[in-house]
PDB file of C-alpha atoms in Angstrom:
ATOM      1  CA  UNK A   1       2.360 -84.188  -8.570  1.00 40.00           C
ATOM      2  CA  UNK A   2       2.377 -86.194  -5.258  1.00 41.00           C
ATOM      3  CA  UNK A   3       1.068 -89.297  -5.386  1.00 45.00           C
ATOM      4  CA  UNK A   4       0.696 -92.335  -2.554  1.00 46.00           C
ATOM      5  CA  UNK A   5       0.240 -95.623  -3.485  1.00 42.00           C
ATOM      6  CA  UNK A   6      -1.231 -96.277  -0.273  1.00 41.00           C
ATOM      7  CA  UNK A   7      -4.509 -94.198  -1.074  1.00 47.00           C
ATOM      8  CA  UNK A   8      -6.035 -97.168  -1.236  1.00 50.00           C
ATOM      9  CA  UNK A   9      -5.802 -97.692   2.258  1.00 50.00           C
ATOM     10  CA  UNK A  10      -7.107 -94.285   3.448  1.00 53.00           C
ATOM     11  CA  UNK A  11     -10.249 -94.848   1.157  1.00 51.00           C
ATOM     12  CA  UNK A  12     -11.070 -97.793   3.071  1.00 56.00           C
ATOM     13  CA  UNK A  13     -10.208 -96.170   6.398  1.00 83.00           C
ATOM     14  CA  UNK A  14     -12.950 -93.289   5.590  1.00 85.00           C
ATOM     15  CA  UNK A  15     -15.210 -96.526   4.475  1.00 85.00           C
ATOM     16  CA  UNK A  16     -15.114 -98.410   7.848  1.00 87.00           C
ATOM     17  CA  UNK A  17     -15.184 -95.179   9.601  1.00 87.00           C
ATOM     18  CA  UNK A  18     -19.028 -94.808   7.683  1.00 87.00           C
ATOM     19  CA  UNK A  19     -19.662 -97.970   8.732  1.00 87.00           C
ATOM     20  CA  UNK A  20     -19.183 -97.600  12.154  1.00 85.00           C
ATOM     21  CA  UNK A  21     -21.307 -94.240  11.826  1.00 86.00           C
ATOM     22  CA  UNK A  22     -23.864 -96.096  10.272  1.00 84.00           C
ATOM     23  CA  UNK A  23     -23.786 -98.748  12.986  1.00 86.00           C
ATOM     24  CA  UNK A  24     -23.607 -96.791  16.449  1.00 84.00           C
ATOM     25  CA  UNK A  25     -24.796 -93.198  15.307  1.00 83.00           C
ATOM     26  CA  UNK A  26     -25.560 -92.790  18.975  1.00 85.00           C
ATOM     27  CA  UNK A  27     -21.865 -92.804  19.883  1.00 86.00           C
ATOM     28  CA  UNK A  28     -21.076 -89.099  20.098  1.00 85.00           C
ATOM     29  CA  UNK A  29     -17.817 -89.600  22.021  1.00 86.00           C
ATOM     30  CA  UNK A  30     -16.370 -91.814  19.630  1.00 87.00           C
ATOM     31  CA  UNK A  31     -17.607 -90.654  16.055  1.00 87.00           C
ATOM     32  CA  UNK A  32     -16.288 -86.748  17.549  1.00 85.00           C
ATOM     33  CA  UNK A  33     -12.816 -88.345  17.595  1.00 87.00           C
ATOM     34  CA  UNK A  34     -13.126 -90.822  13.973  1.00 87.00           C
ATOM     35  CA  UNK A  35     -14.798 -87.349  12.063  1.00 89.00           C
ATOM     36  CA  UNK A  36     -13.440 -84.153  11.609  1.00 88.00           C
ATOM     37  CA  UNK A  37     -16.195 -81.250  12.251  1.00 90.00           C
ATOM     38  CA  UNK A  38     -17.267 -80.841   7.953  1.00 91.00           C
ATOM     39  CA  UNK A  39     -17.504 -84.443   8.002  1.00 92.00           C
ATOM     40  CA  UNK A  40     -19.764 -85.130  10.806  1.00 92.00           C
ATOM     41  CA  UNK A  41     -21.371 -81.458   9.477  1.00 92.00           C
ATOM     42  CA  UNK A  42     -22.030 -84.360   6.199  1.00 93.00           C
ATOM     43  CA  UNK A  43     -23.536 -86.506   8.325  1.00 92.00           C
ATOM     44  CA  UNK A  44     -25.426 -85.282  10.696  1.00 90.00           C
ATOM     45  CA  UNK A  45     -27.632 -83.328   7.529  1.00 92.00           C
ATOM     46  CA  UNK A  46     -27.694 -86.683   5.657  1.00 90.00           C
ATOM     47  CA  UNK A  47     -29.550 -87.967   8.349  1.00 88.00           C
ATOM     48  CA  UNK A  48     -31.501 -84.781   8.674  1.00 87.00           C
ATOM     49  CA  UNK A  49     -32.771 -84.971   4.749  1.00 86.00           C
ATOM     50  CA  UNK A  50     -33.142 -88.287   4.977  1.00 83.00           C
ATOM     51  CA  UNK A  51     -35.490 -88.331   8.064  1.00 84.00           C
ATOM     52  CA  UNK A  52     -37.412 -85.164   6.580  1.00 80.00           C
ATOM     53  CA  UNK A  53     -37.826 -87.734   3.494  1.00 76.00           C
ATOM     54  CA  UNK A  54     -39.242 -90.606   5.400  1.00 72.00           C
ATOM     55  CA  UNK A  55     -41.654 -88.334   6.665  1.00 67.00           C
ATOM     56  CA  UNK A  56     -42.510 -86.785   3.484  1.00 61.00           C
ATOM     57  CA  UNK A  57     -43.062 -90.330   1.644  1.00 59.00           C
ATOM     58  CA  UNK A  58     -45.085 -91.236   4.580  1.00 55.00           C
ATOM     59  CA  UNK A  59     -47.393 -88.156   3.945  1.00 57.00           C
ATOM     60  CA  UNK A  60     -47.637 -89.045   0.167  1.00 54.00           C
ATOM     61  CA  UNK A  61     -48.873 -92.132   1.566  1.00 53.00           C
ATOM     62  CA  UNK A  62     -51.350 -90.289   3.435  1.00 56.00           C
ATOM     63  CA  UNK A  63     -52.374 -88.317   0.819  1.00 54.00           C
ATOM     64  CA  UNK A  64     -53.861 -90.954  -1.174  1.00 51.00           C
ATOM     65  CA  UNK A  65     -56.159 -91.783   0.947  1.00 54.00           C
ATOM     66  CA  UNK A  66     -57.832 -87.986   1.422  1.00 54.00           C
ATOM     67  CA  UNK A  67     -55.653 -85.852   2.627  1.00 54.00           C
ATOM     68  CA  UNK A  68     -54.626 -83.877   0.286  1.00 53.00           C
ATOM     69  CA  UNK A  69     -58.209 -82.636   0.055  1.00 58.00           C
ATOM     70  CA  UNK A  70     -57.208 -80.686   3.965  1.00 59.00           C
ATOM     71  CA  UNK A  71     -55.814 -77.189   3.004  1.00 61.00           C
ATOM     72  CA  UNK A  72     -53.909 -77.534   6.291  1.00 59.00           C
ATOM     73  CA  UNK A  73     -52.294 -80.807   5.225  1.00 59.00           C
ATOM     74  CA  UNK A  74     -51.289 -78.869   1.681  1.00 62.00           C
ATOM     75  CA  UNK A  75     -49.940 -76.110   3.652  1.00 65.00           C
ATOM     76  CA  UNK A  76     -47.899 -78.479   5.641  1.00 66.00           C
ATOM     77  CA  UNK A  77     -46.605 -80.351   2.770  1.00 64.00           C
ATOM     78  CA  UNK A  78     -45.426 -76.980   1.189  1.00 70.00           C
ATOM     79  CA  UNK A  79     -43.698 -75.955   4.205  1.00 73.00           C
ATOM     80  CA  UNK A  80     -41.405 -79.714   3.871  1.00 71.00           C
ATOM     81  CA  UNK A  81     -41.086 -79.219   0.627  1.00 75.00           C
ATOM     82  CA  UNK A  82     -38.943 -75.830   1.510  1.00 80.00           C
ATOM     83  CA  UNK A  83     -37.399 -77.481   4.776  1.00 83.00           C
ATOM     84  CA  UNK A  84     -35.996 -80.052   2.323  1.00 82.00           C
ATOM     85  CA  UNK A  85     -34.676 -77.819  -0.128  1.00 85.00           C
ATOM     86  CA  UNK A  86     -33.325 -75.280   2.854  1.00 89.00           C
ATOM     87  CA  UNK A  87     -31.331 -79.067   4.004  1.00 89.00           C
ATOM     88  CA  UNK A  88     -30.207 -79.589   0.579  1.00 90.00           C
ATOM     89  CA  UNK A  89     -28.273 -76.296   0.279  1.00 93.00           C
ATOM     90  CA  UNK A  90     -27.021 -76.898   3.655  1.00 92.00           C
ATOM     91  CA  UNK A  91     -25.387 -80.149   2.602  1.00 94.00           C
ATOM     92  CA  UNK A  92     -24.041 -79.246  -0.867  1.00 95.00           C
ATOM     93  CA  UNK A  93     -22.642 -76.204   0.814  1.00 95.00           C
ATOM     94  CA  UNK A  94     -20.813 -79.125   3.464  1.00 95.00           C
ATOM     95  CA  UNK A  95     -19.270 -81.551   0.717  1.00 95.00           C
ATOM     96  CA  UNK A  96     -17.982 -78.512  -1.685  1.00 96.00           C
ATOM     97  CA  UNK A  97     -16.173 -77.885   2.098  1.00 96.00           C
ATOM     98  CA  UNK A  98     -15.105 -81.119   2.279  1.00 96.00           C
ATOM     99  CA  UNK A  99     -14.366 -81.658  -1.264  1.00 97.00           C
ATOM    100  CA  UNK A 100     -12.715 -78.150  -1.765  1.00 97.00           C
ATOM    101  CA  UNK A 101     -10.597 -79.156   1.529  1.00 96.00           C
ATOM    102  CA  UNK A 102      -9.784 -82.334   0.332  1.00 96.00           C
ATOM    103  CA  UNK A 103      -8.531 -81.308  -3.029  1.00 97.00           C
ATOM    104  CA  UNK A 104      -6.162 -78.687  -1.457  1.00 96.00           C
ATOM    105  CA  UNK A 105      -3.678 -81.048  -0.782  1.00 93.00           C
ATOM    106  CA  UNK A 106      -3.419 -82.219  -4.427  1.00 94.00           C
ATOM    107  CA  UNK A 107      -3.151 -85.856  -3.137  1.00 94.00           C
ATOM    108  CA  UNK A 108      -4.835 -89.131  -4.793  1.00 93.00           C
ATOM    109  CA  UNK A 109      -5.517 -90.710  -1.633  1.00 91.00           C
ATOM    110  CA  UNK A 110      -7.748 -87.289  -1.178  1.00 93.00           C
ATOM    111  CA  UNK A 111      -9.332 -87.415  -4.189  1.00 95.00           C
ATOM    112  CA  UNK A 112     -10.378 -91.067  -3.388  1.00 93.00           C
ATOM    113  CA  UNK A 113     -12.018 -90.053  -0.410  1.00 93.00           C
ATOM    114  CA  UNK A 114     -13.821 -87.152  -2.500  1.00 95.00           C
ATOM    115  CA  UNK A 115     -14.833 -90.093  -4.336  1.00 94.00           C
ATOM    116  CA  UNK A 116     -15.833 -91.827  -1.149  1.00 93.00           C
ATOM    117  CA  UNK A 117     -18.007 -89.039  -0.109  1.00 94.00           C
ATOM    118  CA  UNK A 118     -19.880 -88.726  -3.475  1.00 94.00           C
ATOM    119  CA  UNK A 119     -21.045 -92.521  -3.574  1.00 93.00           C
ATOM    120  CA  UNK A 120     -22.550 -92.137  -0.273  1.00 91.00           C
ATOM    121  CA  UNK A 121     -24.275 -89.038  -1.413  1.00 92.00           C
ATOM    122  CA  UNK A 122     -25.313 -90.833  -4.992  1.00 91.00           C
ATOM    123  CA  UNK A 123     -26.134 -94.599  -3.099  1.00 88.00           C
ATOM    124  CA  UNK A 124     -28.772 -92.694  -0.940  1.00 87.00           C
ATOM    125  CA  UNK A 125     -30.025 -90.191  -3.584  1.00 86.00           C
ATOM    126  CA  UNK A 126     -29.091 -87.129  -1.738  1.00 84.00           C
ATOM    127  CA  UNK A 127     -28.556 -83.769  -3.586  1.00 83.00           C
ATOM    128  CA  UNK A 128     -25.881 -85.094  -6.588  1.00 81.00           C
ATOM    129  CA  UNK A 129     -28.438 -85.034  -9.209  1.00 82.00           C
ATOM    130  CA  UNK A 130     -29.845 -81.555  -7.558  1.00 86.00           C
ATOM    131  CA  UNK A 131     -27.348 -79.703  -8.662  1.00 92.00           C
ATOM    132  CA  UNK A 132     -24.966 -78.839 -11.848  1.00 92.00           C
ATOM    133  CA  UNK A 133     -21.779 -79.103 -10.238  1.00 95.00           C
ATOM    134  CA  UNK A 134     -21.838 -82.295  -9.372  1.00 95.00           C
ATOM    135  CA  UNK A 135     -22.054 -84.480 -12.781  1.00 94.00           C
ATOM    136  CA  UNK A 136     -19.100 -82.759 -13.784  1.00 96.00           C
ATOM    137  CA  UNK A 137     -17.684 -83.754 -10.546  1.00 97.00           C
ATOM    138  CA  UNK A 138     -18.368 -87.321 -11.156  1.00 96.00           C
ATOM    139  CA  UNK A 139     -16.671 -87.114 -14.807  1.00 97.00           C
ATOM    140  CA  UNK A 140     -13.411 -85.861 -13.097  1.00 97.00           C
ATOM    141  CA  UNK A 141     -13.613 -88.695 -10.738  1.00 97.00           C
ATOM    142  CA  UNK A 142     -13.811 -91.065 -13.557  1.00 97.00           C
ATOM    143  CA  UNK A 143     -11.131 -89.539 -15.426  1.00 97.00           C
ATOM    144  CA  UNK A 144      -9.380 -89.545 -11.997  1.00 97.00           C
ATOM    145  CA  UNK A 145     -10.294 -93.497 -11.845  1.00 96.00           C
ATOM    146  CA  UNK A 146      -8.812 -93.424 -16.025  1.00 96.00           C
ATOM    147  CA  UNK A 147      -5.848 -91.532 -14.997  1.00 96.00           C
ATOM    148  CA  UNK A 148      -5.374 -93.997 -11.387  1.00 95.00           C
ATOM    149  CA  UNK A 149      -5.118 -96.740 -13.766  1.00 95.00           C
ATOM    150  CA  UNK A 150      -2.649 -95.352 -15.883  1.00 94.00           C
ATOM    151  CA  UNK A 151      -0.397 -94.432 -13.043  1.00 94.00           C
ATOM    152  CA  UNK A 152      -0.579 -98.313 -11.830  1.00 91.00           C
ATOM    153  CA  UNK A 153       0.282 -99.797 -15.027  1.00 93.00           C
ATOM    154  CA  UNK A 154       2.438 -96.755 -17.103  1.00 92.00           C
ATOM    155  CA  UNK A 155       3.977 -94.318 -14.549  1.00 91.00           C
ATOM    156  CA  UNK A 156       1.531 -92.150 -16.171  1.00 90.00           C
ATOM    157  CA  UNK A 157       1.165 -88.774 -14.124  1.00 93.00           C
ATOM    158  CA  UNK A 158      -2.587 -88.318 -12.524  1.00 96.00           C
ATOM    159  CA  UNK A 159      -2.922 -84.610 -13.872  1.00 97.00           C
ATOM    160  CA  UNK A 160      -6.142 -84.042 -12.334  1.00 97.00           C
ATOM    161  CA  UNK A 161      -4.231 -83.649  -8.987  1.00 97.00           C
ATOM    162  CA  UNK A 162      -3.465 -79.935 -10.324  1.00 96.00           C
ATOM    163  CA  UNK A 163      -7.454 -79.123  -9.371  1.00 97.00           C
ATOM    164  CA  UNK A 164      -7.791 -77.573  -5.703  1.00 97.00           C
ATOM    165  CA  UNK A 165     -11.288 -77.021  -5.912  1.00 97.00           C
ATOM    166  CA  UNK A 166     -14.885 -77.290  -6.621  1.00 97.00           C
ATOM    167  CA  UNK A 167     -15.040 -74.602  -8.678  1.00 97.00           C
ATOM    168  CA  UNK A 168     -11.511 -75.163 -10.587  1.00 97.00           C
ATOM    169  CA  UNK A 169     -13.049 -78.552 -11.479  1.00 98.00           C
ATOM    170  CA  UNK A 170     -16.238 -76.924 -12.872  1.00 97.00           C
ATOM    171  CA  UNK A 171     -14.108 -73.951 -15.008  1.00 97.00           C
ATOM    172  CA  UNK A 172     -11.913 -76.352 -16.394  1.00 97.00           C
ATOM    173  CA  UNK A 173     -14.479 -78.888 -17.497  1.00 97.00           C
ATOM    174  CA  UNK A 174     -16.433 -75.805 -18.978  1.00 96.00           C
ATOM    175  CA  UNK A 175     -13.352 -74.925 -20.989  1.00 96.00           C
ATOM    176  CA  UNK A 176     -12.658 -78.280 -22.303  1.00 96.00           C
ATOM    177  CA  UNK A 177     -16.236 -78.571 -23.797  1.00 95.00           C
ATOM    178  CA  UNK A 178     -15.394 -75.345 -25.201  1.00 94.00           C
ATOM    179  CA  UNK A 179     -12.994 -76.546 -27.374  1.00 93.00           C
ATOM    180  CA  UNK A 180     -14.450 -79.770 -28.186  1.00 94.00           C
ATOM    181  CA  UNK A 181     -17.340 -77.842 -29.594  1.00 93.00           C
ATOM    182  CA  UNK A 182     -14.815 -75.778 -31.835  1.00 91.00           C
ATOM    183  CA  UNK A 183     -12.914 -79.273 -32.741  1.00 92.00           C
ATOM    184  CA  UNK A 184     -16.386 -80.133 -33.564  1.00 91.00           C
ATOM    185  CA  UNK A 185     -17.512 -77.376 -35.582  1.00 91.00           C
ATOM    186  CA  UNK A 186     -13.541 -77.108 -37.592  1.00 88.00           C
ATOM    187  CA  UNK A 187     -12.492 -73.798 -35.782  1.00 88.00           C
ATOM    188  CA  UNK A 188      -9.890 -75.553 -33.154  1.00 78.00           C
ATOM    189  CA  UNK A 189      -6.566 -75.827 -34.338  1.00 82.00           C
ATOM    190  CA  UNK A 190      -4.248 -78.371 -32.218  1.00 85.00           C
ATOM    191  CA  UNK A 191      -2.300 -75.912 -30.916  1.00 87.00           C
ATOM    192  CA  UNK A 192      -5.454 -74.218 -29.052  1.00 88.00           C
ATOM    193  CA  UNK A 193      -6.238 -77.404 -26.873  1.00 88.00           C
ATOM    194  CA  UNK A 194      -2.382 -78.420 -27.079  1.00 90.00           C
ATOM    195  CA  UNK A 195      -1.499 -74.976 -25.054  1.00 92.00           C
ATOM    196  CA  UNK A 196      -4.757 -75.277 -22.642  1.00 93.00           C
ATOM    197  CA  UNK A 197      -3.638 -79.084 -21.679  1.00 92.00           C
ATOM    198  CA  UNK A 198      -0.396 -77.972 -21.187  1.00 92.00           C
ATOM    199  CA  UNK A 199      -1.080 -75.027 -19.263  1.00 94.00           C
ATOM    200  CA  UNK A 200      -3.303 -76.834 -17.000  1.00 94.00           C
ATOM    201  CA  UNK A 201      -0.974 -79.504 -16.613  1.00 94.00           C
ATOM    202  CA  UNK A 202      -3.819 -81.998 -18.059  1.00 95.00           C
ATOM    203  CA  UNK A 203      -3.514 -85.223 -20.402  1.00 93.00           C
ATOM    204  CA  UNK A 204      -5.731 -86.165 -22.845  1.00 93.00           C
ATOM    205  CA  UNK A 205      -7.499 -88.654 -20.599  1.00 94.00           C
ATOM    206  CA  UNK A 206      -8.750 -86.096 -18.963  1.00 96.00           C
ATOM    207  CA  UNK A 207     -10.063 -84.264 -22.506  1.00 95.00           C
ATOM    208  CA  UNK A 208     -11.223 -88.140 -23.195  1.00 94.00           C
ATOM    209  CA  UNK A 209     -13.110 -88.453 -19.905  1.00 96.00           C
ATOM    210  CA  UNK A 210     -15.144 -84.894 -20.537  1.00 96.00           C
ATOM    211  CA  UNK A 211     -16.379 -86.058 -24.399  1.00 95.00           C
ATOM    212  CA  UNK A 212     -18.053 -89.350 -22.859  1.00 93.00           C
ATOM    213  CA  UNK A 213     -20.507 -87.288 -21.021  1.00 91.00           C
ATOM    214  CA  UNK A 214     -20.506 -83.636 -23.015  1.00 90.00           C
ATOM    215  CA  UNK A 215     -23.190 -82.839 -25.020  1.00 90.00           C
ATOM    216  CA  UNK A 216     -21.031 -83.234 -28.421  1.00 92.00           C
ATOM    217  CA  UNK A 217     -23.447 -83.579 -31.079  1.00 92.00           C
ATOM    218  CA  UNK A 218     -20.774 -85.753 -32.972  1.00 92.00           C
ATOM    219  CA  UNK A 219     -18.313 -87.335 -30.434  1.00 93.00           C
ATOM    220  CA  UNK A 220     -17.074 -89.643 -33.409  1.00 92.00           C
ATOM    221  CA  UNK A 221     -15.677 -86.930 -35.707  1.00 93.00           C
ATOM    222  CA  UNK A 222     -14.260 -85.030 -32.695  1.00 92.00           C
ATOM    223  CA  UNK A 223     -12.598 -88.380 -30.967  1.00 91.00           C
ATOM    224  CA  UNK A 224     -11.577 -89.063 -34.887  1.00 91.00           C
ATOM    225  CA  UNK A 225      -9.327 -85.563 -34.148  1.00 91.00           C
ATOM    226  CA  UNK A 226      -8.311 -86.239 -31.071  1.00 90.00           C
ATOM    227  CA  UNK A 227      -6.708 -89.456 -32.136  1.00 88.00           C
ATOM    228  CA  UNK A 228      -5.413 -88.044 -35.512  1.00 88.00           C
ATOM    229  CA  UNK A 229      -3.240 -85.593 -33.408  1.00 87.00           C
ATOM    230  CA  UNK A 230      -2.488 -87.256 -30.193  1.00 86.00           C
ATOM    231  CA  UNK A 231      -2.710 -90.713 -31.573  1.00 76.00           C
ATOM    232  CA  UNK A 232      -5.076 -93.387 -30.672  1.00 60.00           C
ATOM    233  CA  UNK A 233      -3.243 -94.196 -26.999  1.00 58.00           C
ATOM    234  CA  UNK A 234      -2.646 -90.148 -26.796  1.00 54.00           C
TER     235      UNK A 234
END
């Protein structure tokens, strides 16, 4: 896999770029030439959902002091309520966009910026914790992170690289829970997950990163596995 040590350096790029967004949002000329169309698509509905919220909170205000009692006011408040969630499609259906055109190119400085995106989405509250696909995206980041680490100080190979997409990230994390379950329950054998990681191109790190957050009823006995056929540094 392709890998440039300077993705450091475009992360932070794509970070003062938000900050000058977030500074002079008025500057159309300029912000058209920093932004590529999906990302100022991002943008443009964060500030959407997050004006739509301001005005929502200020009628919840409202509310408490007798307005909920107005039929027209609970009308109204219905009618936000499906504006918001008709905005939060609209941006989930931008980052997968972004993130599915970022991961294309199989490049870490890309999946920084990926990681970029999602912090700004998380830090304001915006649609991550809306929607399945997205905590799984944020435990490939962080095996991503695990597996950025490893390529600094070991040469290690960052496998997750071999995702292109969304939905590649979501099937493979899927599969891997699969057979933690079975390595769980005593119906894996090590070849089964031996042939999927190497099929997939994946390292254990990644397998590592998914059993933090799975729902493994007994993560001990099935990291106890792990380590009895990998070894504890895998």
């Amino acid at each position: 896999m392709m890998v440039n040590i300077m993705g450091s350096r475009e992360k932070r790029a794509l970070i003062d770029r938000l900050e000058y967004y977030m500074g002079h949002p008025e500057d159309e000329k300029s912000l058209a030439a920093m932004f590529t169309e999906e990302e100022m698509n991002i943008l443009h509905t964060v500030k959407e959902f997050e004006r739509l919220r301001g005005i929502m909170e200020y009628e919840y205000a409202e509310s408490r002091n007798g307005g909920a009692d107005n039929p027209a006011y609970i009308e109204e408040v219905f009618e936000r309520r499906e504006r918001e969630r008709d905005v939060s499609f609209r941006l989930k259906g931008h980052f997968v966009c972004q993130t599915d055109w970022l991961l294309g190119g199989g490049l870490a400085e890309n999946w920084l910026q990926v990681l970029t995106w999602y912090r700004l989405l998380k830090g304001r509250d915006l649609i991550v914790n809306r929607f399945w696909e997205f905590p799984v995206l944020e435990t490939m980041l962080q095996a991503f992170l695990e597996e950025l680490k490893l390529f600094y100080t070991e040469g290690q190979a960052i496998s997750v690289l071999a995702m292109h997409s969304l939905e590649e990230i979501t099937g493979t994390y899927f599969d891997i829970v699969f057979l933690l379950r079975r390595i769980e329950y005593g119906v894996e054998p090590m070849d089964g997950i031996v042939s999927y990681l190497s099929g997939k191109g994946l390292s254990l790190t990644v397998v590592e990163a998914v059993l933090e957050d799975a729902r493994i009823f007994d993560k001990r006995k099935v990291k106890n596995v792990l380590e009895g056929w990998f070894g504890k540094d895998g």
